[in-house]
PDB file of C-alpha atoms and ligand atoms in Angstrom:
ATOM      1  CA  UNK A   1      61.362  15.847  36.000  1.00 52.00           C
ATOM      2  CA  UNK A   2      62.197  16.458  39.628  1.00 59.00           C
ATOM      3  CA  UNK A   3      64.657  19.320  39.799  1.00 54.00           C
ATOM      4  CA  UNK A   4      66.122  17.933  43.049  1.00 55.00           C
ATOM      5  CA  UNK A   5      66.988  14.380  42.052  1.00 75.00           C
ATOM      6  CA  UNK A   6      67.888  14.696  38.388  1.00 89.00           C
ATOM      7  CA  UNK A   7      71.045  12.951  37.173  1.00 94.00           C
ATOM      8  CA  UNK A   8      72.841  16.235  36.403  1.00 96.00           C
ATOM      9  CA  UNK A   9      72.181  17.656  39.858  1.00 94.00           C
ATOM     10  CA  UNK A  10      75.515  16.370  41.184  1.00 94.00           C
ATOM     11  CA  UNK A  11      77.562  17.119  38.098  1.00 98.00           C
ATOM     12  CA  UNK A  12      80.415  19.553  38.696  1.00 98.00           C
ATOM     13  CA  UNK A  13      82.344  18.867  35.505  1.00 98.00           C
ATOM     14  CA  UNK A  14      81.324  17.669  32.075  1.00 98.00           C
ATOM     15  CA  UNK A  15      83.076  17.344  28.758  1.00 98.00           C
ATOM     16  CA  UNK A  16      81.135  18.307  25.644  1.00 98.00           C
ATOM     17  CA  UNK A  17      81.926  16.366  22.486  1.00 98.00           C
ATOM     18  CA  UNK A  18      80.825  17.517  19.054  1.00 97.00           C
ATOM     19  CA  UNK A  19      79.598  14.717  16.762  1.00 97.00           C
ATOM     20  CA  UNK A  20      80.773  16.782  13.788  1.00 96.00           C
ATOM     21  CA  UNK A  21      84.413  16.685  14.939  1.00 97.00           C
ATOM     22  CA  UNK A  22      86.806  13.754  14.712  1.00 97.00           C
ATOM     23  CA  UNK A  23      88.155  12.203  17.897  1.00 98.00           C
ATOM     24  CA  UNK A  24      90.281   9.076  17.800  1.00 98.00           C
ATOM     25  CA  UNK A  25      89.820   6.121  20.149  1.00 98.00           C
ATOM     26  CA  UNK A  26      92.776   6.971  22.382  1.00 98.00           C
ATOM     27  CA  UNK A  27      91.547  10.508  22.985  1.00 98.00           C
ATOM     28  CA  UNK A  28      88.013   9.349  23.568  1.00 98.00           C
ATOM     29  CA  UNK A  29      89.303   6.765  26.027  1.00 98.00           C
ATOM     30  CA  UNK A  30      91.170   9.477  27.940  1.00 98.00           C
ATOM     31  CA  UNK A  31      88.062  11.671  28.089  1.00 98.00           C
ATOM     32  CA  UNK A  32      85.722   8.889  29.197  1.00 98.00           C
ATOM     33  CA  UNK A  33      88.197   7.574  31.817  1.00 98.00           C
ATOM     34  CA  UNK A  34      89.121  11.043  33.076  1.00 98.00           C
ATOM     35  CA  UNK A  35      86.889  11.053  36.129  1.00 98.00           C
ATOM     36  CA  UNK A  36      84.556  13.675  34.667  1.00 98.00           C
ATOM     37  CA  UNK A  37      80.972  13.485  35.875  1.00 98.00           C
ATOM     38  CA  UNK A  38      79.493  13.232  32.404  1.00 98.00           C
ATOM     39  CA  UNK A  39      80.010  13.488  28.685  1.00 98.00           C
ATOM     40  CA  UNK A  40      77.541  15.673  26.818  1.00 98.00           C
ATOM     41  CA  UNK A  41      77.154  15.186  23.081  1.00 98.00           C
ATOM     42  CA  UNK A  42      76.162  18.303  21.197  1.00 96.00           C
ATOM     43  CA  UNK A  43      77.109  20.894  18.635  1.00 93.00           C
ATOM     44  CA  UNK A  44      75.686  23.830  16.729  1.00 87.00           C
ATOM     45  CA  UNK A  45      76.176  22.690  13.139  1.00 90.00           C
ATOM     46  CA  UNK A  46      76.722  19.481  11.186  1.00 93.00           C
ATOM     47  CA  UNK A  47      75.067  17.263  13.808  1.00 95.00           C
ATOM     48  CA  UNK A  48      73.295  14.334  12.143  1.00 96.00           C
ATOM     49  CA  UNK A  49      71.601  11.133  13.266  1.00 96.00           C
ATOM     50  CA  UNK A  50      74.528   9.098  11.944  1.00 97.00           C
ATOM     51  CA  UNK A  51      77.375  11.017  13.539  1.00 97.00           C
ATOM     52  CA  UNK A  52      75.442  11.186  16.839  1.00 98.00           C
ATOM     53  CA  UNK A  53      74.777   7.417  16.910  1.00 97.00           C
ATOM     54  CA  UNK A  54      78.384   6.775  16.041  1.00 98.00           C
ATOM     55  CA  UNK A  55      79.753   8.917  18.861  1.00 98.00           C
ATOM     56  CA  UNK A  56      77.185   7.597  21.367  1.00 98.00           C
ATOM     57  CA  UNK A  57      78.039   3.982  20.662  1.00 98.00           C
ATOM     58  CA  UNK A  58      81.736   4.699  21.166  1.00 98.00           C
ATOM     59  CA  UNK A  59      81.116   6.510  24.488  1.00 98.00           C
ATOM     60  CA  UNK A  60      78.793   3.712  25.575  1.00 97.00           C
ATOM     61  CA  UNK A  61      81.767   1.368  25.993  1.00 97.00           C
ATOM     62  CA  UNK A  62      82.490   3.314  29.175  1.00 98.00           C
ATOM     63  CA  UNK A  63      80.567   3.779  32.380  1.00 98.00           C
ATOM     64  CA  UNK A  64      80.589   7.568  32.297  1.00 98.00           C
ATOM     65  CA  UNK A  65      77.061   9.040  32.116  1.00 98.00           C
ATOM     66  CA  UNK A  66      76.317  10.278  28.631  1.00 98.00           C
ATOM     67  CA  UNK A  67      73.765  12.939  27.701  1.00 98.00           C
ATOM     68  CA  UNK A  68      72.600  14.378  24.414  1.00 98.00           C
ATOM     69  CA  UNK A  69      71.922  18.033  23.867  1.00 98.00           C
ATOM     70  CA  UNK A  70      69.212  17.830  21.241  1.00 96.00           C
ATOM     71  CA  UNK A  71      69.648  20.736  18.899  1.00 89.00           C
ATOM     72  CA  UNK A  72      67.839  19.319  15.881  1.00 90.00           C
ATOM     73  CA  UNK A  73      65.058  16.791  15.591  1.00 90.00           C
ATOM     74  CA  UNK A  74      66.955  14.698  13.026  1.00 90.00           C
ATOM     75  CA  UNK A  75      69.681  14.075  15.602  1.00 91.00           C
ATOM     76  CA  UNK A  76      67.392  12.886  18.419  1.00 93.00           C
ATOM     77  CA  UNK A  77      68.978   9.491  19.014  1.00 95.00           C
ATOM     78  CA  UNK A  78      67.671   6.996  21.590  1.00 95.00           C
ATOM     79  CA  UNK A  79      70.003   5.365  24.103  1.00 96.00           C
ATOM     80  CA  UNK A  80      71.456   8.272  26.069  1.00 97.00           C
ATOM     81  CA  UNK A  81      71.197   8.542  29.862  1.00 97.00           C
ATOM     82  CA  UNK A  82      69.711  12.000  29.644  1.00 97.00           C
ATOM     83  CA  UNK A  83      68.448  14.515  27.101  1.00 97.00           C
ATOM     84  CA  UNK A  84      68.825  18.272  27.261  1.00 98.00           C
ATOM     85  CA  UNK A  85      66.581  20.439  25.144  1.00 97.00           C
ATOM     86  CA  UNK A  86      67.988  23.962  24.723  1.00 97.00           C
ATOM     87  CA  UNK A  87      65.574  26.900  24.708  1.00 98.00           C
ATOM     88  CA  UNK A  88      67.440  30.061  23.696  1.00 98.00           C
ATOM     89  CA  UNK A  89      66.119  32.847  25.897  1.00 98.00           C
ATOM     90  CA  UNK A  90      68.011  35.841  24.523  1.00 98.00           C
ATOM     91  CA  UNK A  91      66.851  35.792  20.940  1.00 98.00           C
ATOM     92  CA  UNK A  92      63.950  37.513  19.255  1.00 97.00           C
ATOM     93  CA  UNK A  93      63.628  34.583  16.870  1.00 98.00           C
ATOM     94  CA  UNK A  94      61.052  32.467  18.635  1.00 97.00           C
ATOM     95  CA  UNK A  95      61.831  29.466  16.450  1.00 97.00           C
ATOM     96  CA  UNK A  96      64.876  28.939  18.721  1.00 97.00           C
ATOM     97  CA  UNK A  97      62.951  29.355  21.970  1.00 96.00           C
ATOM     98  CA  UNK A  98      59.862  27.252  21.327  1.00 96.00           C
ATOM     99  CA  UNK A  99      59.221  27.040  17.566  1.00 96.00           C
ATOM    100  CA  UNK A 100      61.443  24.169  16.533  1.00 96.00           C
ATOM    101  CA  UNK A 101      60.819  22.397  19.800  1.00 96.00           C
ATOM    102  CA  UNK A 102      57.063  22.469  19.242  1.00 96.00           C
ATOM    103  CA  UNK A 103      57.566  21.247  15.686  1.00 95.00           C
ATOM    104  CA  UNK A 104      59.511  18.244  17.041  1.00 94.00           C
ATOM    105  CA  UNK A 105      57.036  17.589  19.874  1.00 95.00           C
ATOM    106  CA  UNK A 106      54.147  17.473  17.409  1.00 95.00           C
ATOM    107  CA  UNK A 107      55.826  14.480  15.830  1.00 93.00           C
ATOM    108  CA  UNK A 108      57.652  12.789  18.693  1.00 91.00           C
ATOM    109  CA  UNK A 109      56.080  14.073  21.911  1.00 94.00           C
ATOM    110  CA  UNK A 110      54.512  10.728  22.824  1.00 94.00           C
ATOM    111  CA  UNK A 111      57.824   8.876  22.434  1.00 92.00           C
ATOM    112  CA  UNK A 112      60.057  11.136  24.478  1.00 94.00           C
ATOM    113  CA  UNK A 113      61.522   9.653  27.701  1.00 94.00           C
ATOM    114  CA  UNK A 114      60.266  12.544  29.816  1.00 95.00           C
ATOM    115  CA  UNK A 115      61.837  11.316  33.056  1.00 94.00           C
ATOM    116  CA  UNK A 116      65.226  11.657  31.408  1.00 96.00           C
ATOM    117  CA  UNK A 117      64.560  14.896  29.552  1.00 96.00           C
ATOM    118  CA  UNK A 118      65.224  18.436  30.785  1.00 97.00           C
ATOM    119  CA  UNK A 119      64.996  21.889  29.303  1.00 97.00           C
ATOM    120  CA  UNK A 120      68.033  24.140  29.375  1.00 98.00           C
ATOM    121  CA  UNK A 121      67.391  27.869  29.338  1.00 98.00           C
ATOM    122  CA  UNK A 122      70.254  29.119  27.179  1.00 98.00           C
ATOM    123  CA  UNK A 123      71.746  32.568  27.494  1.00 98.00           C
ATOM    124  CA  UNK A 124      74.303  32.911  24.715  1.00 98.00           C
ATOM    125  CA  UNK A 125      76.643  35.638  25.873  1.00 98.00           C
ATOM    126  CA  UNK A 126      79.411  35.522  23.243  1.00 97.00           C
ATOM    127  CA  UNK A 127      78.156  37.149  20.042  1.00 97.00           C
ATOM    128  CA  UNK A 128      80.905  35.484  17.999  1.00 97.00           C
ATOM    129  CA  UNK A 129      79.871  31.956  18.991  1.00 96.00           C
ATOM    130  CA  UNK A 130      78.396  29.795  16.225  1.00 93.00           C
ATOM    131  CA  UNK A 131      75.268  29.342  18.304  1.00 94.00           C
ATOM    132  CA  UNK A 132      74.817  33.100  18.676  1.00 97.00           C
ATOM    133  CA  UNK A 133      75.040  33.677  14.931  1.00 96.00           C
ATOM    134  CA  UNK A 134      72.749  30.774  14.184  1.00 95.00           C
ATOM    135  CA  UNK A 135      70.029  31.846  16.589  1.00 96.00           C
ATOM    136  CA  UNK A 136      70.387  35.638  16.336  1.00 97.00           C
ATOM    137  CA  UNK A 137      71.097  35.875  20.053  1.00 98.00           C
ATOM    138  CA  UNK A 138      71.327  39.339  21.581  1.00 97.00           C
ATOM    139  CA  UNK A 139      74.483  38.661  23.506  1.00 97.00           C
ATOM    140  CA  UNK A 140      75.414  42.149  24.755  1.00 96.00           C
ATOM    141  CA  UNK A 141      73.083  42.318  27.725  1.00 96.00           C
ATOM    142  CA  UNK A 142      73.462  44.742  30.608  1.00 95.00           C
ATOM    143  CA  UNK A 143      73.346  43.427  34.164  1.00 94.00           C
ATOM    144  CA  UNK A 144      69.655  44.263  34.661  1.00 96.00           C
ATOM    145  CA  UNK A 145      68.698  42.430  31.499  1.00 97.00           C
ATOM    146  CA  UNK A 146      70.709  39.357  32.480  1.00 97.00           C
ATOM    147  CA  UNK A 147      68.992  39.412  35.867  1.00 97.00           C
ATOM    148  CA  UNK A 148      65.600  39.670  34.196  1.00 98.00           C
ATOM    149  CA  UNK A 149      66.412  36.643  32.055  1.00 98.00           C
ATOM    150  CA  UNK A 150      67.428  34.731  35.180  1.00 98.00           C
ATOM    151  CA  UNK A 151      64.171  35.610  36.916  1.00 98.00           C
ATOM    152  CA  UNK A 152      62.292  34.525  33.823  1.00 98.00           C
ATOM    153  CA  UNK A 153      64.101  31.194  33.562  1.00 98.00           C
ATOM    154  CA  UNK A 154      64.389  30.319  37.247  1.00 98.00           C
ATOM    155  CA  UNK A 155      61.333  31.855  38.895  1.00 98.00           C
ATOM    156  CA  UNK A 156      58.715  32.126  36.162  1.00 98.00           C
ATOM    157  CA  UNK A 157      59.501  29.229  33.873  1.00 98.00           C
ATOM    158  CA  UNK A 158      61.110  27.135  36.622  1.00 97.00           C
ATOM    159  CA  UNK A 159      63.596  25.681  34.207  1.00 98.00           C
ATOM    160  CA  UNK A 160      65.901  23.115  35.804  1.00 97.00           C
ATOM    161  CA  UNK A 161      69.043  24.413  34.103  1.00 98.00           C
ATOM    162  CA  UNK A 162      70.280  27.801  32.949  1.00 98.00           C
ATOM    163  CA  UNK A 163      73.200  27.479  30.567  1.00 98.00           C
ATOM    164  CA  UNK A 164      75.468  30.525  30.397  1.00 98.00           C
ATOM    165  CA  UNK A 165      77.099  29.915  27.042  1.00 98.00           C
ATOM    166  CA  UNK A 166      80.273  31.774  26.108  1.00 98.00           C
ATOM    167  CA  UNK A 167      81.510  29.073  23.720  1.00 97.00           C
ATOM    168  CA  UNK A 168      84.962  30.035  22.436  1.00 96.00           C
ATOM    169  CA  UNK A 169      85.785  32.737  25.002  1.00 98.00           C
ATOM    170  CA  UNK A 170      86.142  32.781  28.764  1.00 98.00           C
ATOM    171  CA  UNK A 171      83.162  34.565  30.255  1.00 98.00           C
ATOM    172  CA  UNK A 172      82.421  37.078  32.971  1.00 98.00           C
ATOM    173  CA  UNK A 173      82.781  35.074  36.188  1.00 98.00           C
ATOM    174  CA  UNK A 174      81.257  37.849  38.287  1.00 98.00           C
ATOM    175  CA  UNK A 175      78.114  37.551  36.180  1.00 97.00           C
ATOM    176  CA  UNK A 176      78.140  33.756  36.499  1.00 98.00           C
ATOM    177  CA  UNK A 177      78.545  33.989  40.289  1.00 98.00           C
ATOM    178  CA  UNK A 178      75.661  36.424  40.519  1.00 97.00           C
ATOM    179  CA  UNK A 179      73.524  34.067  38.464  1.00 98.00           C
ATOM    180  CA  UNK A 180      74.270  31.123  40.764  1.00 98.00           C
ATOM    181  CA  UNK A 181      73.406  33.240  43.812  1.00 97.00           C
ATOM    182  CA  UNK A 182      70.177  34.508  42.288  1.00 97.00           C
ATOM    183  CA  UNK A 183      68.684  31.224  41.152  1.00 97.00           C
ATOM    184  CA  UNK A 184      66.598  29.190  43.555  1.00 96.00           C
ATOM    185  CA  UNK A 185      66.072  25.911  41.727  1.00 95.00           C
ATOM    186  CA  UNK A 186      67.953  26.031  38.464  1.00 97.00           C
ATOM    187  CA  UNK A 187      71.468  24.700  38.089  1.00 97.00           C
ATOM    188  CA  UNK A 188      73.858  27.115  36.437  1.00 98.00           C
ATOM    189  CA  UNK A 189      75.817  25.414  33.668  1.00 98.00           C
ATOM    190  CA  UNK A 190      78.797  27.415  32.469  1.00 98.00           C
ATOM    191  CA  UNK A 191      80.667  26.763  29.221  1.00 98.00           C
ATOM    192  CA  UNK A 192      83.204  28.739  27.253  1.00 98.00           C
ATOM    193  CA  UNK A 193      86.938  29.171  26.788  1.00 98.00           C
ATOM    194  CA  UNK A 194      88.164  26.852  29.530  1.00 98.00           C
ATOM    195  CA  UNK A 195      91.657  25.979  28.310  1.00 98.00           C
ATOM    196  CA  UNK A 196      93.264  24.586  31.434  1.00 98.00           C
ATOM    197  CA  UNK A 197      93.104  24.196  35.207  1.00 98.00           C
ATOM    198  CA  UNK A 198      93.160  27.871  36.185  1.00 98.00           C
ATOM    199  CA  UNK A 199      90.072  28.864  34.219  1.00 98.00           C
ATOM    200  CA  UNK A 200      88.391  25.601  35.214  1.00 98.00           C
ATOM    201  CA  UNK A 201      88.908  26.513  38.857  1.00 98.00           C
ATOM    202  CA  UNK A 202      87.533  30.025  38.393  1.00 98.00           C
ATOM    203  CA  UNK A 203      84.480  28.656  36.595  1.00 98.00           C
ATOM    204  CA  UNK A 204      83.956  26.025  39.304  1.00 98.00           C
ATOM    205  CA  UNK A 205      83.946  28.769  41.930  1.00 98.00           C
ATOM    206  CA  UNK A 206      81.156  30.502  40.027  1.00 98.00           C
ATOM    207  CA  UNK A 207      78.899  27.873  38.435  1.00 98.00           C
ATOM    208  CA  UNK A 208      77.241  24.684  39.612  1.00 98.00           C
ATOM    209  CA  UNK A 209      78.473  22.772  36.573  1.00 98.00           C
ATOM    210  CA  UNK A 210      81.475  23.509  34.376  1.00 98.00           C
ATOM    211  CA  UNK A 211      81.476  22.358  30.760  1.00 98.00           C
ATOM    212  CA  UNK A 212      84.667  21.944  28.764  1.00 98.00           C
ATOM    213  CA  UNK A 213      84.524  21.674  24.983  1.00 98.00           C
ATOM    214  CA  UNK A 214      87.002  22.941  22.393  1.00 97.00           C
ATOM    215  CA  UNK A 215      90.197  22.359  24.317  1.00 98.00           C
ATOM    216  CA  UNK A 216      89.568  18.595  24.077  1.00 98.00           C
ATOM    217  CA  UNK A 217      90.432  18.886  20.395  1.00 98.00           C
ATOM    218  CA  UNK A 218      93.219  21.465  20.779  1.00 97.00           C
ATOM    219  CA  UNK A 219      95.136  20.285  23.839  1.00 98.00           C
ATOM    220  CA  UNK A 220      93.994  17.022  25.374  1.00 98.00           C
ATOM    221  CA  UNK A 221      96.340  17.191  28.376  1.00 98.00           C
ATOM    222  CA  UNK A 222      95.018  20.640  29.271  1.00 98.00           C
ATOM    223  CA  UNK A 223      91.467  19.381  28.888  1.00 98.00           C
ATOM    224  CA  UNK A 224      92.116  16.439  31.206  1.00 98.00           C
ATOM    225  CA  UNK A 225      93.678  18.720  33.820  1.00 98.00           C
ATOM    226  CA  UNK A 226      90.362  20.554  34.219  1.00 98.00           C
ATOM    227  CA  UNK A 227      88.759  17.533  35.895  1.00 98.00           C
ATOM    228  CA  UNK A 228      90.904  17.663  39.034  1.00 98.00           C
ATOM    229  CA  UNK A 229      90.880  21.466  39.031  1.00 98.00           C
ATOM    230  CA  UNK A 230      87.079  21.449  39.296  1.00 98.00           C
ATOM    231  CA  UNK A 231      86.993  18.554  41.778  1.00 98.00           C
ATOM    232  CA  UNK A 232      89.183  20.567  44.171  1.00 97.00           C
ATOM    233  CA  UNK A 233      86.645  23.379  44.433  1.00 98.00           C
ATOM    234  CA  UNK A 234      83.780  22.949  46.913  1.00 96.00           C
ATOM    235  CA  UNK A 235      80.317  22.902  45.328  1.00 95.00           C
ATOM    236  CA  UNK A 236      78.649  26.242  44.719  1.00 94.00           C
ATOM    237  CA  UNK A 237      75.731  26.823  47.113  1.00 80.00           C
TER     238      UNK A 237
HETATM  239  C1  1GP B   1      80.194  24.782  24.166  1.00 97.88           C
HETATM  240  O1  1GP B   1      79.839  25.598  26.372  1.00 97.88           O
HETATM  241  C2  1GP B   1      80.559  24.676  25.624  1.00 97.88           C
HETATM  242  O2  1GP B   1      78.823  24.588  23.994  1.00 97.88           O
HETATM  243  C3  1GP B   1      82.030  24.725  25.892  1.00 97.88           C
HETATM  244  O3  1GP B   1      82.649  25.872  25.338  1.00 97.88           O
HETATM  245  O4  1GP B   1      84.056  24.901  23.549  1.00 97.88           O
HETATM  246  O5  1GP B   1      84.603  27.160  24.535  1.00 97.88           O
HETATM  247  O6  1GP B   1      84.951  25.049  25.859  1.00 97.88           O
HETATM  248  P1  1GP B   1      84.154  25.747  24.783  1.00 97.88           P
END
């Protein structure tokens, strides 16, 4: 995968939909027609082959690019435009960094559309997030340790994406800005606690790509307003 020409390289805004949560056709229509750059399908728990296929086929009625964040091998569904494979960097439980991934690659490695598949180096920075509990992430990191993780992901591992995950709370934008300045090839994806245009704007000033999740289910109008808020901010360097 060429880090320069990948599909997500131009994405400034994406909505993340959870296959384990209900969304009716009208809401899905609004999300897919919103002008967002992409819809990412993914979730921490309850993601199955069936609910992933179901959501994908509904999103596929629209032209919006659609990617799958593959968090379990059972839910690896063909037919998406792109696949993201999360590698959690701030956990001591190696099963979440490479263990499960290697288990899946042993079985499916030869069938993976590699040109459309990218690793995401995940830093889970909200200890209360489902994903943090699930993976045993060490989310209280001091600035030096965050920087070390960024060097590891961007310079040593040359991962194409570093995902700063605050799911459920709005994160530390100074930290996110520093991360975007420090990385040389990786895109900084930011997600967490964006509940309207103001936080969307702040996140867009800090990260390359802003990801909006929960508010879709809580306040659709607020979710939709984040698209224009991000579009009005010039791209981060
Ligand atoms: C979740 O980063 C995304 O994986 C978005 O977070 O649900 O808090 O918007 P929110």
